[in-house]
Amino acid sequence: VAAHFNYEGQTKETRILAVGRWDDAVKRPQMLMDTLSHFYQLGGCAETMICGPYGDDMKAWYHALPEETKKKITIKGPTDNTELRDLYCRSQIVICTSVSEGTHIVSAEALCCGCSVVVSNRPRPLRNVLWYTCKNSGTISEEDTPLSLAKALQHELSLWKNGERNPHFIADTWQPCFRIDKAFNNILK
């Protein structure tokens, strides 16, 4: 990822980021919507920001949500790359709902900025994203269902609240793997 994806000690807000092309079936927008619906029905207290292009289904879902839930969700739409860096640096969690990923660039960028990753349990098609949760950097849902993924979000937020997630540690751990300047130096060694 680009070298500007770095964490400089910004205060982390209780926020979940969902970044992707939400008008693309591979990203499973319905999985995201159903997961967030369960999360807030279970009493989820985090803010959620959805970045990236989205379709009419997401717009209709949002408008049908209870007013209290709508206050906690922002559908931002397409977001500039430099603005994403600032959102990563001030957020705690990034979520991956994809059906499959070779490399989930969003998760890599977020890890470099001190976010943890919550991902659905799809061992073969999401092999790399599951790896991103190791080293105290995220949570894998028990099952590949919206309810299970909502519970994984709750669990990950509780780890942040209890001081069991450290954005400096996460960023320092993953930058050598992903940031072009640091990864290139490692390759040359």
Coordinates of N, CA, C and O in Angstrom, one line a residue:
V1 N 0.8 -1.2 0.0 CA 0.0 0.0 0.0 C 0.9 1.2 0.0 O 2.1 1.2 0.3
A2 N 0.3 2.4 -0.3 CA 1.1 3.6 -0.4 C 1.6 4.0 1.0 O 1.1 3.7 2.0
A3 N 2.8 4.7 0.9 CA 3.5 5.0 2.1 C 2.8 6.0 3.0 O 3.1 6.1 4.2
H4 N 1.8 6.7 2.5 CA 1.0 7.6 3.4 C 0.0 6.9 4.3 O -0.5 7.5 5.2
F5 N -0.1 5.6 4.2 CA -1.0 4.9 5.1 C -0.1 4.5 6.4 O 0.5 3.5 6.5
N6 N -0.1 5.5 7.3 CA 0.6 5.3 8.5 C -0.2 5.9 9.7 O -1.0 6.7 9.5
Y7 N 0.1 5.4 10.8 CA -0.6 5.8 12.0 C 0.3 6.7 12.9 O 1.5 6.3 13.1
E8 N -0.2 7.9 13.3 CA 0.7 8.8 14.0 C 0.1 9.2 15.3 O 0.2 10.3 15.8
G9 N -0.7 8.3 15.9 CA -1.2 8.5 17.3 C -2.5 9.1 17.4 O -2.9 9.6 18.5
Q10 N -3.3 9.2 16.3 CA -4.6 9.9 16.3 C -5.5 9.1 17.3 O -5.3 7.9 17.5
T11 N -6.4 9.8 17.9 CA -7.4 9.2 18.8 C -8.3 8.3 18.1 O -8.9 8.7 17.1
K12 N -8.4 7.1 18.5 CA -9.3 6.1 17.9 C -10.8 6.3 18.4 O -11.0 6.4 19.6
E13 N -11.7 6.5 17.5 CA -13.1 6.6 17.8 C -13.8 5.2 17.7 O -13.3 4.4 17.0
T14 N -14.8 5.0 18.4 CA -15.6 3.8 18.3 C -16.3 3.7 17.0 O -17.5 4.1 17.0
R15 N -15.6 3.4 16.0 CA -16.2 3.4 14.6 C -15.8 2.2 13.9 O -14.6 1.7 13.9
I16 N -16.7 1.6 13.1 CA -16.5 0.5 12.2 C -16.5 1.2 10.8 O -17.4 1.9 10.4
L17 N -15.5 0.8 10.0 CA -15.5 1.3 8.6 C -15.8 0.1 7.7 O -15.2 -1.0 7.8
A18 N -16.6 0.3 6.7 CA -16.9 -0.6 5.6 C -16.5 0.1 4.3 O -17.2 1.1 3.9
V19 N -15.5 -0.3 3.7 CA -15.0 0.3 2.5 C -15.0 -0.6 1.3 O -14.4 -1.7 1.4
G20 N -15.6 -0.3 0.2 CA -15.6 -1.2 -0.9 C -16.5 -0.6 -2.0 O -17.1 0.4 -1.9
R21 N -16.6 -1.4 -3.1 CA -17.6 -1.2 -4.1 C -18.9 -1.9 -3.8 O -19.1 -3.0 -4.2
W22 N -19.7 -1.2 -3.1 CA -21.0 -1.8 -2.6 C -22.0 -2.0 -3.6 O -23.1 -2.5 -3.4
D23 N -21.7 -1.7 -4.9 CA -22.5 -2.0 -6.0 C -22.0 -3.2 -6.8 O -22.4 -3.5 -7.9
D24 N -21.1 -4.0 -6.1 CA -20.5 -5.1 -6.7 C -20.8 -6.4 -5.8 O -20.5 -6.3 -4.6
A25 N -21.4 -7.4 -6.5 CA -21.8 -8.6 -5.7 C -20.7 -9.3 -5.0 O -20.9 -9.9 -3.9
V26 N -19.5 -9.2 -5.5 CA -18.3 -9.8 -4.8 C -18.1 -9.3 -3.4 O -17.7 -10.0 -2.5
K27 N -18.4 -8.0 -3.2 CA -18.2 -7.4 -1.8 C -19.4 -7.8 -0.9 O -19.3 -7.5 0.3
R28 N -20.4 -8.4 -1.4 CA -21.6 -8.8 -0.6 C -22.2 -7.7 0.2 O -22.3 -7.7 1.4
P29 N -22.7 -6.7 -0.6 CA -23.4 -5.6 0.2 C -24.6 -6.1 1.0 O -24.8 -5.6 2.1
Q30 N -25.3 -7.2 0.6 CA -26.4 -7.7 1.4 C -25.9 -8.2 2.7 O -26.5 -8.1 3.8
M31 N -24.7 -8.9 2.7 CA -24.1 -9.4 3.9 C -23.8 -8.3 4.8 O -24.0 -8.4 6.0
L32 N -23.2 -7.2 4.3 CA -22.9 -6.0 5.1 C -24.2 -5.4 5.8 O -24.3 -5.2 7.0
M33 N -25.2 -5.2 5.0 CA -26.5 -4.7 5.5 C -27.1 -5.6 6.5 O -27.5 -5.1 7.6
D34 N -27.1 -6.9 6.3 CA -27.7 -7.8 7.2 C -26.9 -7.9 8.5 O -27.4 -7.9 9.6
T35 N -25.6 -7.8 8.4 CA -24.7 -7.8 9.6 C -24.9 -6.6 10.4 O -25.1 -6.7 11.6
L36 N -25.0 -5.4 9.8 CA -25.2 -4.2 10.5 C -26.6 -4.2 11.2 O -26.7 -3.7 12.3
S37 N -27.6 -4.7 10.5 CA -28.9 -4.8 11.1 C -28.9 -5.6 12.4 O -29.4 -5.2 13.4
H38 N -28.2 -6.8 12.3 CA -28.1 -7.6 13.5 C -27.3 -6.9 14.6 O -27.7 -7.0 15.8
F39 N -26.2 -6.3 14.2 CA -25.3 -5.7 15.1 C -26.1 -4.6 16.0 O -26.0 -4.6 17.2
Y40 N -26.9 -3.8 15.3 CA -27.6 -2.8 16.0 C -28.8 -3.3 16.8 O -29.1 -2.8 17.9
Q41 N -29.4 -4.4 16.3 CA -30.5 -5.1 17.0 C -29.9 -5.7 18.3 O -30.6 -5.8 19.3
L42 N -28.7 -6.1 18.3 CA -28.0 -6.7 19.5 C -27.5 -5.6 20.4 O -26.9 -6.0 21.4
G43 N -27.7 -4.4 20.1 CA -27.3 -3.3 21.0 C -26.0 -2.7 20.6 O -25.4 -2.0 21.5
G44 N -25.5 -2.9 19.4 CA -24.2 -2.3 19.0 C -24.2 -0.8 19.2 O -25.2 -0.1 18.9
C45 N -23.1 -0.3 19.8 CA -23.1 1.1 20.1 C -22.0 1.9 19.3 O -21.9 3.1 19.5
A46 N -21.4 1.2 18.4 CA -20.4 1.9 17.5 C -21.0 2.7 16.4 O -22.1 2.3 16.0
E47 N -20.3 3.7 15.9 CA -20.7 4.3 14.7 C -20.2 3.5 13.5 O -19.2 2.8 13.7
T48 N -20.9 3.5 12.4 CA -20.5 2.8 11.2 C -20.4 3.8 10.1 O -21.4 4.6 9.9
M49 N -19.4 3.8 9.3 CA -19.3 4.6 8.1 C -19.0 3.7 6.9 O -18.1 2.8 6.9
I50 N -19.9 3.8 5.9 CA -19.8 3.0 4.7 C -19.3 3.9 3.6 O -19.9 4.9 3.2
C51 N -18.1 3.5 3.1 CA -17.5 4.3 2.0 C -17.4 3.5 0.7 O -17.1 2.3 0.8
G52 N -17.6 4.2 -0.4 CA -17.6 3.5 -1.7 C -18.9 3.6 -2.4 O -20.0 3.9 -1.8
P53 N -18.9 3.4 -3.7 CA -20.2 3.4 -4.5 C -21.2 2.4 -4.0 O -20.8 1.3 -3.5
Y54 N -22.4 2.7 -4.0 CA -23.5 1.8 -3.5 C -24.7 1.9 -4.4 O -24.9 2.8 -5.1
G55 N -25.5 0.8 -4.3 CA -26.7 0.8 -5.2 C -28.0 1.2 -4.5 O -28.0 1.5 -3.3
D56 N -29.1 1.0 -5.2 CA -30.4 1.4 -4.7 C -30.8 0.5 -3.5 O -31.5 0.9 -2.7
D57 N -30.3 -0.8 -3.5 CA -30.7 -1.7 -2.4 C -30.2 -1.1 -1.1 O -30.9 -1.2 -0.1
M58 N -29.0 -0.6 -1.1 CA -28.4 -0.1 0.2 C -29.2 1.2 0.6 O -29.4 1.4 1.7
K59 N -29.5 2.0 -0.4 CA -30.2 3.2 -0.1 C -31.6 2.9 0.5 O -32.0 3.5 1.5
A60 N -32.3 1.9 -0.1 CA -33.6 1.5 0.4 C -33.5 0.9 1.8 O -34.3 1.2 2.7
W61 N -32.4 0.1 2.0 CA -32.2 -0.5 3.4 C -32.0 0.6 4.4 O -32.6 0.5 5.5
Y62 N -31.2 1.6 4.1 CA -30.9 2.6 5.0 C -32.1 3.4 5.4 O -32.4 3.7 6.6
H63 N -32.9 3.7 4.4 CA -34.2 4.5 4.7 C -35.2 3.7 5.5 O -36.0 4.3 6.2
A64 N -35.1 2.4 5.4 CA -36.1 1.6 6.2 C -35.6 1.3 7.6 O -36.4 0.7 8.4
L65 N -34.4 1.7 8.0 CA -33.9 1.4 9.3 C -34.6 2.3 10.4 O -35.1 3.4 10.1
P66 N -34.6 1.8 11.6 CA -35.2 2.6 12.7 C -34.4 3.9 12.8 O -33.1 3.9 12.6
E67 N -35.0 5.0 13.2 CA -34.3 6.3 13.3 C -33.1 6.2 14.2 O -32.1 6.9 13.9
E68 N -33.2 5.5 15.3 CA -32.0 5.5 16.2 C -30.8 4.8 15.5 O -29.7 5.2 15.8
T69 N -31.1 3.8 14.7 CA -30.0 3.1 14.0 C -29.4 4.0 12.9 O -28.2 4.1 12.7
K70 N -30.3 4.7 12.2 CA -29.8 5.6 11.1 C -28.8 6.7 11.7 O -27.9 7.0 11.0
K71 N -29.0 7.1 12.9 CA -28.1 8.1 13.6 C -26.7 7.5 13.7 O -25.8 8.3 13.8
K72 N -26.6 6.2 13.7 CA -25.3 5.5 14.0 C -24.6 5.1 12.7 O -23.4 4.8 12.7
I73 N -25.3 5.2 11.5 CA -24.7 4.8 10.3 C -24.6 6.0 9.3 O -25.6 6.7 9.1
T74 N -23.5 6.1 8.7 CA -23.3 7.1 7.7 C -22.9 6.4 6.4 O -21.9 5.6 6.4
I75 N -23.7 6.6 5.3 CA -23.3 6.1 4.0 C -22.6 7.3 3.3 O -23.3 8.2 2.8
K76 N -21.3 7.3 3.2 CA -20.5 8.4 2.7 C -20.4 8.3 1.2 O -20.3 9.3 0.5
G77 N -20.5 7.1 0.6 CA -20.3 7.0 -0.8 C -18.8 7.0 -1.2 O -17.9 6.8 -0.4
P78 N -18.5 7.3 -2.5 CA -17.1 7.3 -2.9 C -16.3 8.3 -2.1 O -16.7 9.4 -1.8
T79 N -15.1 7.8 -1.7 CA -14.3 8.6 -0.8 C -12.9 8.6 -1.3 O -12.3 7.6 -1.6
D80 N -12.3 9.8 -1.3 CA -10.9 10.0 -1.8 C -9.9 9.2 -0.9 O -10.1 9.1 0.3
N81 N -8.9 8.7 -1.6 CA -7.9 7.9 -0.9 C -7.2 8.6 0.3 O -7.0 8.0 1.3
T82 N -6.9 9.9 0.2 CA -6.3 10.6 1.3 C -7.3 10.7 2.5 O -6.9 10.7 3.6
E83 N -8.6 10.9 2.2 CA -9.6 11.0 3.2 C -9.7 9.6 3.9 O -9.9 9.6 5.1
L84 N -9.6 8.5 3.1 CA -9.7 7.2 3.7 C -8.6 7.0 4.8 O -8.8 6.5 5.9
R85 N -7.4 7.5 4.5 CA -6.3 7.4 5.5 C -6.7 8.0 6.8 O -6.5 7.4 7.9
D86 N -7.3 9.2 6.8 CA -7.7 9.9 8.0 C -8.8 9.1 8.7 O -8.8 9.0 9.9
L87 N -9.7 8.5 7.9 CA -10.8 7.7 8.6 C -10.2 6.4 9.2 O -10.6 6.1 10.3
Y88 N -9.3 5.8 8.5 CA -8.6 4.6 9.1 C -7.9 5.0 10.4 O -8.0 4.3 11.4
C89 N -7.2 6.1 10.4 CA -6.4 6.5 11.6 C -7.3 6.8 12.8 O -6.8 6.8 13.9
R90 N -8.5 7.2 12.5 CA -9.4 7.6 13.6 C -10.5 6.5 13.9 O -11.3 6.7 14.8
S91 N -10.4 5.4 13.2 CA -11.4 4.3 13.4 C -10.7 3.1 14.1 O -9.5 3.0 14.0
Q92 N -11.6 2.3 14.7 CA -11.0 1.1 15.4 C -11.0 -0.1 14.5 O -10.1 -0.9 14.5
I93 N -12.1 -0.3 13.7 CA -12.3 -1.6 13.0 C -12.6 -1.3 11.5 O -13.4 -0.4 11.2
V94 N -12.1 -2.2 10.7 CA -12.5 -2.3 9.3 C -13.2 -3.7 9.1 O -12.7 -4.7 9.7
I95 N -14.3 -3.8 8.4 CA -15.0 -5.0 8.2 C -14.8 -5.5 6.7 O -14.9 -4.7 5.8
C96 N -14.6 -6.8 6.5 CA -14.6 -7.4 5.2 C -15.7 -8.4 5.1 O -15.8 -9.4 5.8
T97 N -16.7 -8.2 4.2 CA -17.8 -9.1 4.0 C -17.7 -9.8 2.6 O -18.6 -10.5 2.3
S98 N -16.6 -9.7 1.9 CA -16.5 -10.2 0.6 C -16.7 -11.7 0.5 O -16.4 -12.4 1.4
V99 N -17.1 -12.1 -0.7 CA -17.3 -13.5 -1.0 C -15.9 -14.1 -1.2 O -15.6 -15.3 -0.8
S100 N -14.9 -13.4 -1.7 CA -13.5 -13.9 -1.8 C -12.7 -12.6 -2.1 O -13.1 -11.6 -2.6
E101 N -11.4 -12.8 -1.8 CA -10.4 -11.7 -2.0 C -9.0 -12.4 -2.2 O -8.7 -13.3 -1.5
G102 N -8.3 -11.9 -3.2 CA -6.9 -12.3 -3.3 C -6.1 -11.6 -2.2 O -5.5 -12.2 -1.3
T103 N -6.1 -10.3 -2.2 CA -5.6 -9.4 -1.2 C -6.6 -8.3 -0.9 O -7.0 -7.7 -1.9
H104 N -7.1 -8.2 0.3 CA -8.1 -7.1 0.5 C -7.3 -5.9 0.9 O -6.9 -5.7 2.0
I105 N -7.1 -5.0 -0.1 CA -6.3 -3.8 0.0 C -6.8 -2.9 1.1 O -6.1 -2.3 1.9
V106 N -8.1 -2.8 1.3 CA -8.7 -2.0 2.3 C -8.2 -2.5 3.7 O -7.8 -1.7 4.5
S107 N -8.2 -3.8 3.9 CA -7.7 -4.3 5.2 C -6.2 -4.0 5.4 O -5.8 -3.6 6.5
A108 N -5.5 -4.1 4.4 CA -4.0 -3.8 4.5 C -3.8 -2.4 4.8 O -3.0 -2.0 5.6
E109 N -4.5 -1.5 4.1 CA -4.4 0.0 4.4 C -4.8 0.3 5.8 O -4.1 1.0 6.5
A110 N -5.9 -0.3 6.3 CA -6.4 -0.1 7.6 C -5.4 -0.6 8.7 O -5.2 0.1 9.7
L111 N -4.9 -1.8 8.5 CA -3.9 -2.3 9.5 C -2.7 -1.3 9.6 O -2.2 -1.1 10.7
C112 N -2.2 -0.8 8.5 CA -1.1 0.1 8.5 C -1.5 1.4 9.3 O -0.6 2.1 9.7
C113 N -2.8 1.7 9.4 CA -3.2 2.9 10.2 C -3.8 2.5 11.5 O -4.5 3.3 12.2
G114 N -3.5 1.3 12.0 CA -3.8 0.9 13.4 C -5.2 0.4 13.6 O -5.7 0.3 14.8
C115 N -5.9 0.0 12.5 CA -7.3 -0.6 12.7 C -7.1 -2.1 12.8 O -6.2 -2.7 12.3
S116 N -8.1 -2.7 13.5 CA -8.2 -4.1 13.4 C -9.2 -4.6 12.4 O -9.9 -3.7 11.9
V117 N -9.2 -5.8 12.0 CA -10.0 -6.4 10.9 C -11.0 -7.4 11.5 O -10.6 -8.3 12.3
V118 N -12.2 -7.3 11.1 CA -13.2 -8.3 11.3 C -13.7 -8.8 10.0 O -14.0 -8.1 9.1
V119 N -13.7 -10.2 9.9 CA -13.9 -10.8 8.6 C -14.8 -12.0 8.8 O -14.7 -12.7 9.9
S120 N -15.6 -12.4 7.8 CA -16.4 -13.5 7.9 C -15.6 -14.8 7.7 O -14.6 -14.8 7.0
N121 N -16.0 -15.9 8.2 CA -15.3 -17.1 8.2 C -15.5 -17.9 6.9 O -16.4 -18.6 6.7
R122 N -14.6 -17.6 6.0 CA -14.6 -18.2 4.6 C -13.1 -18.7 4.4 O -12.4 -18.0 3.7
P123 N -12.7 -19.8 5.0 CA -11.3 -20.2 5.0 C -10.5 -20.2 3.7 O -9.4 -19.8 3.6
R124 N -11.1 -20.7 2.6 CA -10.4 -20.8 1.4 C -10.5 -19.5 0.6 O -9.5 -19.0 0.2
P125 N -11.7 -18.9 0.4 CA -11.7 -17.7 -0.5 C -11.2 -16.4 0.2 O -10.9 -15.4 -0.5
L126 N -11.1 -16.5 1.5 CA -10.6 -15.3 2.2 C -9.3 -15.6 3.1 O -9.0 -15.0 4.1
R127 N -8.5 -16.5 2.6 CA -7.3 -17.0 3.3 C -6.4 -15.9 3.8 O -6.0 -15.8 4.9
N128 N -6.1 -14.9 2.9 CA -5.2 -13.8 3.3 C -5.9 -12.9 4.3 O -5.2 -12.5 5.2
V129 N -7.1 -12.6 4.1 CA -7.8 -11.7 5.1 C -7.9 -12.3 6.5 O -7.7 -11.7 7.5
L130 N -8.1 -13.6 6.5 CA -8.1 -14.3 7.8 C -6.7 -14.2 8.5 O -6.7 -14.0 9.7
W131 N -5.7 -14.2 7.7 CA -4.3 -14.1 8.3 C -4.2 -12.7 8.9 O -3.5 -12.5 9.9
Y132 N -4.8 -11.7 8.3 CA -4.7 -10.3 8.8 C -5.2 -10.1 10.3 O -4.9 -9.1 10.9
T133 N -5.9 -11.1 10.8 CA -6.5 -11.0 12.1 C -5.5 -11.5 13.2 O -5.8 -11.4 14.4
C134 N -4.4 -12.2 12.7 CA -3.5 -12.7 13.7 C -2.7 -11.6 14.4 O -2.9 -10.4 14.0
K135 N -1.9 -11.9 15.3 CA -1.1 -10.9 16.0 C -1.9 -9.8 16.7 O -1.6 -8.7 16.6
N136 N -3.0 -10.2 17.4 CA -3.9 -9.3 18.1 C -4.4 -8.2 17.2 O -4.4 -7.0 17.5
S137 N -4.8 -8.6 15.9 CA -5.2 -7.6 14.9 C -6.6 -7.8 14.4 O -6.9 -7.2 13.4
G138 N -7.4 -8.6 15.0 CA -8.7 -8.8 14.5 C -9.4 -10.0 15.0 O -8.9 -10.8 15.8
T139 N -10.6 -10.2 14.4 CA -11.5 -11.3 14.8 C -12.1 -11.9 13.5 O -12.6 -11.2 12.6
I140 N -12.2 -13.2 13.5 CA -12.9 -14.0 12.5 C -14.2 -14.5 13.1 O -14.2 -15.0 14.2
S141 N -15.3 -14.3 12.3 CA -16.6 -14.8 12.8 C -16.6 -16.3 12.9 O -15.8 -17.0 12.2
E142 N -17.4 -16.9 13.8 CA -17.4 -18.3 13.9 C -18.0 -19.0 12.6 O -17.6 -20.0 12.2
E143 N -19.0 -18.3 12.0 CA -19.7 -18.8 10.8 C -19.7 -17.7 9.8 O -19.6 -16.5 10.1
D144 N -20.0 -18.1 8.6 CA -20.2 -17.1 7.5 C -21.7 -16.7 7.4 O -22.4 -17.0 6.4
T145 N -22.1 -16.1 8.5 CA -23.5 -15.6 8.5 C -23.5 -14.2 9.0 O -22.6 -13.8 9.8
P146 N -24.5 -13.4 8.7 CA -24.6 -12.0 9.2 C -24.7 -12.0 10.7 O -24.0 -11.1 11.3
L147 N -25.4 -12.9 11.4 CA -25.5 -12.8 12.8 C -24.1 -13.1 13.5 O -23.7 -12.5 14.4
S148 N -23.4 -14.1 12.9 CA -22.1 -14.5 13.5 C -21.1 -13.3 13.3 O -20.3 -13.0 14.1
L149 N -21.2 -12.7 12.1 CA -20.3 -11.6 11.8 C -20.6 -10.4 12.7 O -19.7 -9.7 13.2
A150 N -21.9 -10.2 13.0 CA -22.3 -9.1 14.0 C -21.7 -9.4 15.4 O -21.3 -8.5 16.0
K151 N -21.8 -10.6 15.8 CA -21.2 -11.0 17.1 C -19.7 -10.8 17.1 O -19.1 -10.4 18.1
A152 N -19.1 -11.1 16.0 CA -17.6 -10.9 15.9 C -17.3 -9.4 16.0 O -16.3 -9.0 16.6
L153 N -18.1 -8.5 15.4 CA -17.9 -7.1 15.6 C -18.0 -6.7 17.1 O -17.2 -5.9 17.6
Q154 N -19.1 -7.2 17.7 CA -19.2 -6.9 19.2 C -18.0 -7.4 20.0 O -17.5 -6.7 20.8
H155 N -17.5 -8.6 19.6 CA -16.4 -9.1 20.3 C -15.1 -8.2 20.1 O -14.4 -7.9 21.1
E156 N -14.9 -7.8 18.9 CA -13.7 -7.0 18.6 C -13.8 -5.6 19.3 O -12.9 -5.1 19.8
L157 N -15.0 -5.0 19.3 CA -15.2 -3.8 20.0 C -14.9 -3.9 21.5 O -14.4 -3.0 22.1
S158 N -15.3 -5.1 22.1 CA -15.1 -5.3 23.5 C -13.6 -5.4 23.8 O -13.1 -4.9 24.8
L159 N -12.8 -5.9 22.8 CA -11.3 -6.0 23.0 C -10.7 -4.6 23.0 O -9.8 -4.3 23.7
W160 N -11.2 -3.7 22.1 CA -10.8 -2.3 22.1 C -11.1 -1.7 23.4 O -10.3 -1.0 24.0
K161 N -12.3 -1.9 23.8 CA -12.8 -1.2 25.1 C -12.0 -1.6 26.3 O -11.7 -0.8 27.2
N162 N -11.6 -2.9 26.3 CA -10.8 -3.5 27.4 C -9.3 -3.3 27.3 O -8.6 -3.8 28.1
G163 N -8.9 -2.5 26.3 CA -7.5 -2.2 26.1 C -6.7 -3.4 25.6 O -5.4 -3.4 25.7
E164 N -7.3 -4.3 24.9 CA -6.7 -5.5 24.4 C -6.3 -5.3 22.9 O -5.8 -6.2 22.3
R165 N -6.5 -4.1 22.4 CA -6.1 -3.7 21.0 C -5.3 -2.5 21.1 O -5.7 -1.5 21.8
N166 N -4.1 -2.4 20.4 CA -3.2 -1.3 20.5 C -3.0 -0.8 19.1 O -2.3 -1.6 18.3
P167 N -3.4 0.4 18.7 CA -3.2 0.8 17.3 C -1.8 1.0 16.9 O -1.4 0.7 15.7
H168 N -0.9 1.4 17.8 CA 0.5 1.5 17.5 C 1.1 0.1 17.2 O 1.9 -0.1 16.2
F169 N 0.8 -0.9 18.0 CA 1.2 -2.2 17.8 C 0.8 -2.8 16.5 O 1.5 -3.4 15.7
I170 N -0.5 -2.6 16.2 CA -1.1 -3.1 14.9 C -0.4 -2.5 13.7 O 0.1 -3.2 12.8
A171 N -0.2 -1.1 13.7 CA 0.4 -0.5 12.6 C 1.9 -0.9 12.5 O 2.4 -1.2 11.4
D172 N 2.6 -1.0 13.6 CA 4.0 -1.4 13.6 C 4.2 -2.8 13.1 O 5.2 -3.1 12.5
T173 N 3.2 -3.6 13.4 CA 3.3 -5.1 13.0 C 3.1 -5.2 11.5 O 3.8 -6.0 10.9
W174 N 2.2 -4.5 10.9 CA 1.7 -4.8 9.6 C 2.4 -3.8 8.5 O 2.4 -4.2 7.3
Q175 N 2.9 -2.7 8.9 CA 3.5 -1.8 7.9 C 4.6 -2.5 7.2 O 4.7 -2.3 5.9
P176 N 5.5 -3.2 7.8 CA 6.6 -3.9 7.1 C 6.1 -4.9 6.0 O 6.8 -5.2 5.1
C177 N 4.9 -5.4 6.2 CA 4.3 -6.3 5.2 C 3.7 -5.6 4.1 O 3.7 -6.2 2.9
F178 N 3.1 -4.5 4.3 CA 2.2 -3.9 3.3 C 2.7 -2.5 2.7 O 2.4 -2.2 1.6
R179 N 3.3 -1.7 3.5 CA 3.6 -0.3 3.0 C 4.8 -0.5 2.0 O 5.8 -1.1 2.3
I180 N 4.6 0.1 0.9 CA 5.6 0.0 -0.2 C 7.0 0.3 0.2 O 7.9 -0.4 -0.2
D181 N 7.1 1.4 0.9 CA 8.5 1.8 1.3 C 9.1 0.8 2.2 O 10.3 0.4 2.1
K182 N 8.4 0.3 3.2 CA 9.0 -0.7 4.1 C 9.1 -2.1 3.5 O 10.1 -2.8 3.7
A183 N 8.0 -2.5 2.8 CA 8.1 -3.8 2.2 C 9.2 -3.9 1.1 O 9.9 -4.9 1.1
F184 N 9.4 -2.9 0.4 CA 10.5 -2.9 -0.6 C 11.8 -3.0 0.0 O 12.7 -3.8 -0.4
N185 N 12.1 -2.3 1.1 CA 13.3 -2.5 1.8 C 13.5 -3.9 2.3 O 14.6 -4.4 2.3
N186 N 12.5 -4.5 2.9 CA 12.5 -5.9 3.3 C 12.9 -6.9 2.2 O 13.6 -7.8 2.4
I187 N 12.3 -6.6 1.0 CA 12.6 -7.5 -0.1 C 14.0 -7.4 -0.6 O 14.7 -8.3 -0.9
L188 N 14.5 -6.1 -0.6 CA 15.9 -5.9 -1.0 C 16.9 -6.5 0.0 O 18.1 -6.9 -0.4
K189 N 16.6 -6.7 1.3 CA 17.4 -7.3 2.2 C 17.6 -8.8 1.9 O 18.5 -9.4 2.3

